[in-house]
XYZ file of C-alpha atoms in Angstrom:
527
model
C 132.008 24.930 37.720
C 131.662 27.876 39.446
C 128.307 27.994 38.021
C 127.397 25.278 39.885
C 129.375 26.121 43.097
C 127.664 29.265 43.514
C 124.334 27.421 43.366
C 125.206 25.074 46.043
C 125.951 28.030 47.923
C 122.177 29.439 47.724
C 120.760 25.906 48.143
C 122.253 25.733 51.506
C 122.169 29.535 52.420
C 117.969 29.131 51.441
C 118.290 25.673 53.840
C 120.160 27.382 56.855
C 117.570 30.572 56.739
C 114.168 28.432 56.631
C 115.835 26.118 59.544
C 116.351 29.331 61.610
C 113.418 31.198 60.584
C 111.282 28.696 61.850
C 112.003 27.805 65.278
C 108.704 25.849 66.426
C 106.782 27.318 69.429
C 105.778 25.460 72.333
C 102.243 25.745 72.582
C 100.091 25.214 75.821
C 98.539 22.030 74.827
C 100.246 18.941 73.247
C 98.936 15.995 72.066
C 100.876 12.910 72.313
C 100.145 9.088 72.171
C 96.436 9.064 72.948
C 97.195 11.139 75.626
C 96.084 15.020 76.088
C 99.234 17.603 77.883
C 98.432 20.363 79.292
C 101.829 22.499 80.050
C 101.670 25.415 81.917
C 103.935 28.789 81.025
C 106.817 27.909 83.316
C 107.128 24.585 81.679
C 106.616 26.049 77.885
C 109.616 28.199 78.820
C 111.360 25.104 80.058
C 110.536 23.280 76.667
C 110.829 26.031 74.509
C 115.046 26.521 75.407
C 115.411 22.717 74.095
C 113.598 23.726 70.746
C 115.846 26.903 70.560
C 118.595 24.650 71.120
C 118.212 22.106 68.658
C 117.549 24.564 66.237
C 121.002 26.896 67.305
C 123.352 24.872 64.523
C 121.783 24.997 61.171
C 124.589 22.872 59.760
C 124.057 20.468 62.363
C 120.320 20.536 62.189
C 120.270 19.527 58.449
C 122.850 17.187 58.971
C 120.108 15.450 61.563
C 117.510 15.788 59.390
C 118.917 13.830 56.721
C 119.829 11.298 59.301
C 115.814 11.584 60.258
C 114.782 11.745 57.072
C 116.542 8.616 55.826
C 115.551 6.059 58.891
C 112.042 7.328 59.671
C 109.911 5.006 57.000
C 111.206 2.057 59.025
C 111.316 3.073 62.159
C 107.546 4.453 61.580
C 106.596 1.025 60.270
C 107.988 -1.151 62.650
C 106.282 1.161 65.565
C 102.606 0.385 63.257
C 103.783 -3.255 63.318
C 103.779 -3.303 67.131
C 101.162 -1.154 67.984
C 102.955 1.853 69.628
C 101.486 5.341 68.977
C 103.806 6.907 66.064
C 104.864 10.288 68.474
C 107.516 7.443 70.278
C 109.686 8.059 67.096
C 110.978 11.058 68.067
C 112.599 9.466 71.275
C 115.058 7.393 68.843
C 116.006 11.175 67.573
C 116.256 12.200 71.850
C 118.210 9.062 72.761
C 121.271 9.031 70.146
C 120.247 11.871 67.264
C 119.895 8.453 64.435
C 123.803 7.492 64.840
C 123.959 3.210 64.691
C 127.034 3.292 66.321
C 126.330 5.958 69.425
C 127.840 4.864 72.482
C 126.414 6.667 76.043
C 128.229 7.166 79.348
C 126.951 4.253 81.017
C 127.799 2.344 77.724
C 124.204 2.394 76.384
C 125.001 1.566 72.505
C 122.971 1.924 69.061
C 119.984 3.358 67.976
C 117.952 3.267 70.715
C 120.626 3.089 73.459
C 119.823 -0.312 74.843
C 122.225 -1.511 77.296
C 123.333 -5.399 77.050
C 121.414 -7.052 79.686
C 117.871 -4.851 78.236
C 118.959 -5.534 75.152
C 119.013 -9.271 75.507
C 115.362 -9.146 77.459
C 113.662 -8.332 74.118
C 115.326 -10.621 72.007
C 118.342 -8.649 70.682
C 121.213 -10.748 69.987
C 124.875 -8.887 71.417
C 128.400 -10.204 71.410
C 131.307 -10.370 69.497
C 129.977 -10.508 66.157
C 126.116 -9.197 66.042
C 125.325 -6.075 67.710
C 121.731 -5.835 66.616
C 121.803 -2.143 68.939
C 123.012 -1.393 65.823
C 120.273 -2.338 63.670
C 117.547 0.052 62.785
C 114.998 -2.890 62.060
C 115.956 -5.257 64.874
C 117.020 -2.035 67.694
C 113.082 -0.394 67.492
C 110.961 -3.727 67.121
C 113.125 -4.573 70.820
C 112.458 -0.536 72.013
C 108.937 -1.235 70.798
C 108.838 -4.540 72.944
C 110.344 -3.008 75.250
C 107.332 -0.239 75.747
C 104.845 -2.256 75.132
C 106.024 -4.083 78.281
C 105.775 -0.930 81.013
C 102.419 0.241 79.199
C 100.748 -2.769 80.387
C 101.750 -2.059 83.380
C 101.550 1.600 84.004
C 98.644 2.002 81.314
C 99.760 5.694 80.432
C 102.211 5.975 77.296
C 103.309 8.958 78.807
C 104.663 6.711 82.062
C 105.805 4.167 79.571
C 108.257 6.898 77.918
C 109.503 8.317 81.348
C 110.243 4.121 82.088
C 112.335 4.207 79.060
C 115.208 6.258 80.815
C 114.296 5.159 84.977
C 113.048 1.466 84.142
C 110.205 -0.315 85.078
C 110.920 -0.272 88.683
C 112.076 3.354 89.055
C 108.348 4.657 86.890
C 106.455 2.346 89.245
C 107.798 3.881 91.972
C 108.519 7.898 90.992
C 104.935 7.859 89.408
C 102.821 5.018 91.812
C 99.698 4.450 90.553
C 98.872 8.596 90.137
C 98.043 8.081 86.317
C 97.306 4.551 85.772
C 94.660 4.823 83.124
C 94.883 8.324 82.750
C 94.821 9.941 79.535
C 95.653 13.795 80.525
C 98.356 15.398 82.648
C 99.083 18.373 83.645
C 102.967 19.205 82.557
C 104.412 22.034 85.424
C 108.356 22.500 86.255
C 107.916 19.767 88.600
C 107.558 17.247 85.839
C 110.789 14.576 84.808
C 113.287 16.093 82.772
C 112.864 13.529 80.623
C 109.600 13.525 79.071
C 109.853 17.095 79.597
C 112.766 17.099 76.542
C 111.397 14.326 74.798
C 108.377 16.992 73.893
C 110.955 19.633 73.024
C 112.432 16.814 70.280
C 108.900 16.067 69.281
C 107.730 20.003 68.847
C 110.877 20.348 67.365
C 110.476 17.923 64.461
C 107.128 17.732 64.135
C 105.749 18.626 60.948
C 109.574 18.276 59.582
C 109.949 14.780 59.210
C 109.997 14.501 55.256
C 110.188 17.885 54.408
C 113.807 19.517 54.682
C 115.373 16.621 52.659
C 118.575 17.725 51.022
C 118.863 14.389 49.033
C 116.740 11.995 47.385
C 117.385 8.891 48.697
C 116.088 5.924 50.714
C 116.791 3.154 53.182
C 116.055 -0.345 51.495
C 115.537 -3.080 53.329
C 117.106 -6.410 51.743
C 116.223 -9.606 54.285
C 118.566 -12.390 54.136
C 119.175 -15.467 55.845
C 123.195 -17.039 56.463
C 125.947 -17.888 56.707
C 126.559 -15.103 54.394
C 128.611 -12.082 53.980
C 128.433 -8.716 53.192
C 130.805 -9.408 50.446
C 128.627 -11.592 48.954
C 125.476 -9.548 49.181
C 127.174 -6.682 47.595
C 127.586 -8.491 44.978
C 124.217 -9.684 44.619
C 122.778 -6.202 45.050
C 125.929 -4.631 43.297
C 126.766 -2.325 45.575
C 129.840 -2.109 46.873
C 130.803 -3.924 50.297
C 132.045 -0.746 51.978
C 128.746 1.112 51.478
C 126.813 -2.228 53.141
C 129.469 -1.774 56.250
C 128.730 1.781 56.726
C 124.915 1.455 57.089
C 124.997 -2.235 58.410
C 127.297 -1.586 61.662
C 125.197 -4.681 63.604
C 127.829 -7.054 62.003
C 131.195 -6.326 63.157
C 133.148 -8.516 60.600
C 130.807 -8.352 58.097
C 129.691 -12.093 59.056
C 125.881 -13.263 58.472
C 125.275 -16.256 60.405
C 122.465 -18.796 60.176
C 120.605 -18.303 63.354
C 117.660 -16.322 62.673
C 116.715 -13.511 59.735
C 119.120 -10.878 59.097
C 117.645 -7.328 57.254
C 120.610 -5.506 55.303
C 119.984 -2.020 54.646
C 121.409 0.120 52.080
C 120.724 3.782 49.644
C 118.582 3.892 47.031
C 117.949 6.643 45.041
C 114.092 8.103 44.872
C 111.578 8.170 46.691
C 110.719 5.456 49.447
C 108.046 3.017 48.177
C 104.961 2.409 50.476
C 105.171 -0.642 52.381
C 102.347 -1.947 53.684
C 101.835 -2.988 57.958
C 101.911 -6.737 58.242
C 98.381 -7.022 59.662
C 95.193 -7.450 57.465
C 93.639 -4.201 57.836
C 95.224 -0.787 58.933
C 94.781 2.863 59.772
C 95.210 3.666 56.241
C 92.693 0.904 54.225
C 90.100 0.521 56.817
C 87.077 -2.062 55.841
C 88.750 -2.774 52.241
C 90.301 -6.172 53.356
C 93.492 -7.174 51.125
C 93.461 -6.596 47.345
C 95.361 -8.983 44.750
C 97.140 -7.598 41.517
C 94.470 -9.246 39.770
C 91.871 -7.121 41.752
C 90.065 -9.398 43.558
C 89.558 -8.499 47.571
C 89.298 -10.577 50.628
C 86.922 -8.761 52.786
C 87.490 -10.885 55.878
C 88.072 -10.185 58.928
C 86.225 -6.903 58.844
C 87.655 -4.549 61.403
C 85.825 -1.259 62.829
C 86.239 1.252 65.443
C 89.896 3.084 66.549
C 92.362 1.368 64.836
C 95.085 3.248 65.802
C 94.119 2.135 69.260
C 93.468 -1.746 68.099
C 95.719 -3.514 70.092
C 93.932 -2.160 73.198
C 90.459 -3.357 74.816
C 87.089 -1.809 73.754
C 88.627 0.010 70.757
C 87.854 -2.397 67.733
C 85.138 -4.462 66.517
C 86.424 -7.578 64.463
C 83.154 -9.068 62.188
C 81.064 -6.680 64.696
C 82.409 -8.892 67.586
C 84.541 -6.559 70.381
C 87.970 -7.941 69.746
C 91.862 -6.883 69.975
C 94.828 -7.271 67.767
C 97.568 -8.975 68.798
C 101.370 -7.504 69.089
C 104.754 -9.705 68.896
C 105.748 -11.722 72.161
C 102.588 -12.168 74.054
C 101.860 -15.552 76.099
C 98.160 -16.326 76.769
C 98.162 -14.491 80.316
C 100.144 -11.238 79.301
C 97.314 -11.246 76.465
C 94.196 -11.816 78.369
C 95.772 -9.222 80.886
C 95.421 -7.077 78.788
C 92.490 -7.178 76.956
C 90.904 -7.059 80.103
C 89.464 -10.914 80.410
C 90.102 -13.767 82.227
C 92.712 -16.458 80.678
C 89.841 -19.180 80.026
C 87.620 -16.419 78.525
C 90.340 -15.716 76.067
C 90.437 -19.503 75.342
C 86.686 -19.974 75.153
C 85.850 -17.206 72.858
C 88.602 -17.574 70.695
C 88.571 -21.922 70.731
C 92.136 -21.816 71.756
C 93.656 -24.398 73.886
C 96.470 -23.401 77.103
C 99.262 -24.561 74.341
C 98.709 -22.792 71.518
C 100.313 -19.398 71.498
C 99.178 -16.005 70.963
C 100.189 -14.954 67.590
C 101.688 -11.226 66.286
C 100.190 -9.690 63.732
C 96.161 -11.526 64.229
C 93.092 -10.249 65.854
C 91.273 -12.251 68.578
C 88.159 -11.853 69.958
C 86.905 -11.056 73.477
C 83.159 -11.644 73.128
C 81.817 -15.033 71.788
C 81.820 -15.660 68.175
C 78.668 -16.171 66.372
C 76.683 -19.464 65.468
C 77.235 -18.392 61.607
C 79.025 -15.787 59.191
C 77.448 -13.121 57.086
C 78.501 -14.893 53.931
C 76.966 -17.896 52.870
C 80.234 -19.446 51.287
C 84.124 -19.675 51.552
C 86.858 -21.575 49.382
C 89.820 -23.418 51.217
C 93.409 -21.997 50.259
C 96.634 -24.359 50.278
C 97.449 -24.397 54.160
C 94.667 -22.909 55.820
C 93.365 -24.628 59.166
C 89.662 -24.747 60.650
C 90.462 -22.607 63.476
C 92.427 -19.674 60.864
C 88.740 -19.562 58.918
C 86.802 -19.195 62.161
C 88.819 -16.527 63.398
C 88.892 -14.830 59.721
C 84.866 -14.928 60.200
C 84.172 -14.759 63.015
C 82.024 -18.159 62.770
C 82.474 -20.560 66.076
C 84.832 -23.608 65.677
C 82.401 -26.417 66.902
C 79.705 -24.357 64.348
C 81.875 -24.537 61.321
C 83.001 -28.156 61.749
C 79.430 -29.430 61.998
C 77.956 -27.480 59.170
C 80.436 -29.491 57.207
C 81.156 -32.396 58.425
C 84.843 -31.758 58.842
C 86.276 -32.078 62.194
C 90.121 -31.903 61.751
C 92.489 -29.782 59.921
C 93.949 -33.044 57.806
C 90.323 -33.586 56.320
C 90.735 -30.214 55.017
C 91.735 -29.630 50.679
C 92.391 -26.825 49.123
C 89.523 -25.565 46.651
C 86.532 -26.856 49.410
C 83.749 -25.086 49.065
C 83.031 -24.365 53.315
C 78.978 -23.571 54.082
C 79.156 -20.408 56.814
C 76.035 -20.268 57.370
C 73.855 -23.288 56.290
C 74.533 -26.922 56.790
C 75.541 -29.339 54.324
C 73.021 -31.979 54.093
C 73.192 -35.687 55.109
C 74.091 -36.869 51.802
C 74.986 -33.682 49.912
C 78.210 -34.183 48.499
C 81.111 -31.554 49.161
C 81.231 -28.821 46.922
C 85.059 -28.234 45.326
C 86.313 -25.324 43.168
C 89.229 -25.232 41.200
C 92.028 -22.656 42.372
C 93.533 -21.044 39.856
C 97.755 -21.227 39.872
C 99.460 -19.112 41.591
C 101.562 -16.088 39.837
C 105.549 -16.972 39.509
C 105.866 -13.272 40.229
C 106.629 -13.390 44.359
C 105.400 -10.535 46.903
C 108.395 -8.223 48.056
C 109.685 -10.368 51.608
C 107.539 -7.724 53.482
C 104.355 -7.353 51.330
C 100.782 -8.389 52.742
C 100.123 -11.841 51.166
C 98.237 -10.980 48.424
C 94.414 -12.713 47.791
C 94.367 -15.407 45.407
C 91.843 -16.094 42.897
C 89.017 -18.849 43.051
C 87.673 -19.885 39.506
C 84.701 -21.790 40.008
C 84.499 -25.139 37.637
C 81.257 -25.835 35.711
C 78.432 -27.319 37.698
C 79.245 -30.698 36.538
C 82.357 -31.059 37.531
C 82.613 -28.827 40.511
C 80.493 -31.074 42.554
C 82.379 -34.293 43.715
C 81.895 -36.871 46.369
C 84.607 -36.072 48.932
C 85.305 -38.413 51.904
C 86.466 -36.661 55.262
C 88.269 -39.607 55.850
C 90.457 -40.427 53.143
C 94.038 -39.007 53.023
C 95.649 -36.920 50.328
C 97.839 -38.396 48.025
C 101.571 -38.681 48.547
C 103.706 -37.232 45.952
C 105.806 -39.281 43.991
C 109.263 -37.644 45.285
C 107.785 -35.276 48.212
C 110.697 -32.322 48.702
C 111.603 -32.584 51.772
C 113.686 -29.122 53.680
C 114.776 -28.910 56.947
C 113.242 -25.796 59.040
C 115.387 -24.373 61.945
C 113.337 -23.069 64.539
C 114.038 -19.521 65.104
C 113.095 -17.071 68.519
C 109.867 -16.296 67.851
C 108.376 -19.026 65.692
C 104.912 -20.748 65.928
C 103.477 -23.608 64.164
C 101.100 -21.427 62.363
C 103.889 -19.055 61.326
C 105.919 -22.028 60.231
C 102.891 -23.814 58.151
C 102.225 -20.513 56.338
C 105.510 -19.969 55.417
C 105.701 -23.717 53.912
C 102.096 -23.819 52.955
C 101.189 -26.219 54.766
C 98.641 -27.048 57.418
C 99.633 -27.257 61.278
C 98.437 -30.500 61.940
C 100.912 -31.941 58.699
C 104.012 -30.792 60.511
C 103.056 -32.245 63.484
C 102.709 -35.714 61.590
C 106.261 -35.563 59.989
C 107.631 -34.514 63.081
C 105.883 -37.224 65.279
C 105.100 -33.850 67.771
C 101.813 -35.363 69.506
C 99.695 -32.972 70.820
C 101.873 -30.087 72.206
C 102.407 -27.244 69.993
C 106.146 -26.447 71.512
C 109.014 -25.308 70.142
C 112.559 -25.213 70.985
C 114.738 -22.760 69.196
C 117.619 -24.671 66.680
C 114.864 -27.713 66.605
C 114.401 -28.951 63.201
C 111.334 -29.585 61.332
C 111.137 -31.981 58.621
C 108.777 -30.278 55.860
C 107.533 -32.009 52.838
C 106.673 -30.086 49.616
């Protein structure tokens, strides 16, 4: 025992000297967002008395670290998601040090310190039983909205931070239009408090984050959908129900309800697991496309160029066709705002029509697709539309319908064999290929769909007459589950989930044309 005490003692005597031996210095050049700050000695000094004050309590410093050190693999994740620069995540350490619960002067509350009414304008839900403030998921996908927002106005991240703390209409005016589109400032003792100590927290962590870990354990996510309880997923999980209340604060009684997806969070021991950003290609696996367990890779869309920059104009090529990826929340004019192009050149180029949405998480393109693809082939997966494979190739709509024959999204079957590049001839039967089951193993809730594997059949068989016309075949007792619209949802994001095609759930739901939504609607959906 005392054995044991007395190396406890050293651990954290070994922990408190690195802390205070290694007080970062300011130096006269920072680099943050894709911006380039240039500080000059008065405001190093300035700077430099934050670092030397965050680092003045080595108990408290390590005590923050773990805090850090425990939320930053989601908070880093969701900021990829959206497309905000990575250095933001040291303004959720600025704003309330990591606590869920932290409650400011002028009643700012959670993780990121959202007031109610702010909170509400990106799709946080607040009242008496769901503070999602208090939500490490929910709080920084609504702080990322919520920057996202004043970049596109003020087109300097560095702006965009200062708007975090004077809003919208206090930047625009403090700051004019002096560094719209800038990408380097000079940082002097004039410059706001504010982003002047937000660099003090990011000099002071950087380089940290993952290092000084006194523990080793891990935030899991577990997504669930109510009416539930805490109660009962504790028992699920088998944990116990007070340890989901302590890092699950969001729900006040411990209440899930039923309105939209809930993520319960909870310590793990090891290491964090890699999770993967929900777009097709990222910063980390550019070119490779998405890989199945079974090893076989979907190449398309190919993305080049800055991808840490892709959801801005002129940074990415998609299929070697200038393009832009698309973040969570856009409507059709925010978008073509801001990649730069008129509304109806977004719709041309991308054969969109003014209803359809803009959706999170896909690339669009802002020149014209081509006439044809650079493969010759592709095989039709269970729920996949005509437009989703012109956009995944960069092939034009009209193009791809006429090489084969197949003009609307109901003609389409799984296993047809689409011609990118040729056409199918007048009387030259559709090609089919059989698709080979599907695994009963299921992707984590927030893994990449993975590719699935096409097994040609023999010649022979493969090739079958197929009419455009005819309908598939009804099952013999068709499923049927009721779908709840949720904020947020699309058609597309709906059929995917289902696996079925757009233009099916339109049919059940006798929706005509329009592709609107009204949150609590319900969908009919037949498996």
């Amino acid at each position: 025992m005392i054995r044991k005490v007395f190396t406890n003692f050293c651990i954290f005597f070994f922990y408190i000297n690195l802390v205070s031996a290694q007080v970062p210095e300011v130096p006269s050049v920072i680099y943050f967002a894709d911006m380039t700050l240039k500080l000059n000695d008065r405001a190093r000094r300035d700077i430099q008395a934050d670092v030397n004050a965050l680092y003045r309590s080595s108990s408290y410093f390590k005590v923050k670290m773990d805090r850090v050190n425990l939320y930053m693999p989601i908070i880093e994740r969701v900021l990829r998601e959206e497309g905000v620069p990575a250095d933001f995540k040291y303004l959720v350490i600025q704003e309330s040090s990591l606590i869920p619960d932290a409650v400011s002067s002028s009643n700012a509350v959670g993780f990121w310190q959202f007031k109610e009414a702010s909170a509400r304008e990106v799709f946080l839900r607040v009242d008496r039983q769901i503070d999602e403030r208090k939500s490490i998921v929910s709080s920084t996908r609504g702080a990322a909205l919520y920057l996202k927002k004043h970049q596109m106005s003020l087109d300097n991240w560095a702006c965009a931070l200062v708007s975090y703390q004077m809003g919208l209409g206090g930047a625009r005016s403090y700051f004019r239009d002096q560094y719209k589109g800038k990408r380097s400032m000079h940082i002097d003792k004039n410059s706001y408090w504010y982003l002047k100590k937000f660099l003090a927290h990011k000099v002071a962590f950087e380089g940290k984050v993952g290092r000084l870990v006194s523990n080793s354990e891990y935030l899991h996510e577990y997504p669930v959908m109510g009416p539930t309880s805490l109660s009962a997923v504790s028992k699920k999980l088998g944990v116990s129900e007070s340890h989901l209340q302590e890092y699950n604060k969001w729900t006040s009684n411990g209440k899930i309800p039923g309105d939209r997806p809930y993520v319960v969070t909870y310590i793990l021991k090891g290491i964090a697991p890699e999770r993967p950003v929900l777009v097709l290609n990222t910063p980390d696996s550019p070119h490779t496309g998405l890989s199945s367990p079974e090893g076989h890779t979907i190449g398309f869309p190919k993305i080049s160029g800055n991808l840490q920059q892709a959801h801005l104009p002129n940074e990415i090529k998609v299929n070697g066709i200038k393009g832009i990826l698309a973040s969570h929340g856009s409507s059709q004019e925010d978008f073509a705002r801001l990649a730069n192009i008129s509304q109806w050149k977004l719709r041309r180029v991308n054969d969109l029509k003014k209803s359809d949405p803009i959706q999170g998480g896909q690339y669009y393109y802002t020149k014209r697709k081509k006439s044809k693809a650079v493969v010759e082939e592709y095989v039709v997966q269970p729920g996949e539309t005509l437009w989703e494979i012109s956009q995944q190739f960069g092939i034009r709509l009209s193009s791809l319908k006429a090489k084969n024959r197949v003009y609307r999204d109901k003609q389409l079957q799984a296993g047809m064999v689409l011609k990118l590049r040729k056409y199918y001839k007048k009387n030259e039967p559709m090609a089919m290929a059989r698709i080979a089951p599907k695994s009963q193993k299921q992707n984590p809730p927030d893994a990449i769909p993975s590719s699935r594997t096409v097994t040609p059949d023999p010649p022979s068989k493969s090739l079958t007459k197929f009419n455009p016309t005819q309908k598939k075949p009804e099952m013999d007792s068709p499923n049927v589950i009721m779908h709840r619209v949720l904020p947020g949802d699309t058609l597309y994001a709906i059929s995917k989930k289902y696996e079925v095609t757009v233009e099916e759930i339109k049919i059940w739901n006798q929706m005509g044309e329009g592709n609107l939504l009204s949150v609590g609607q319900n969908l009919t959906i037949r498996k």
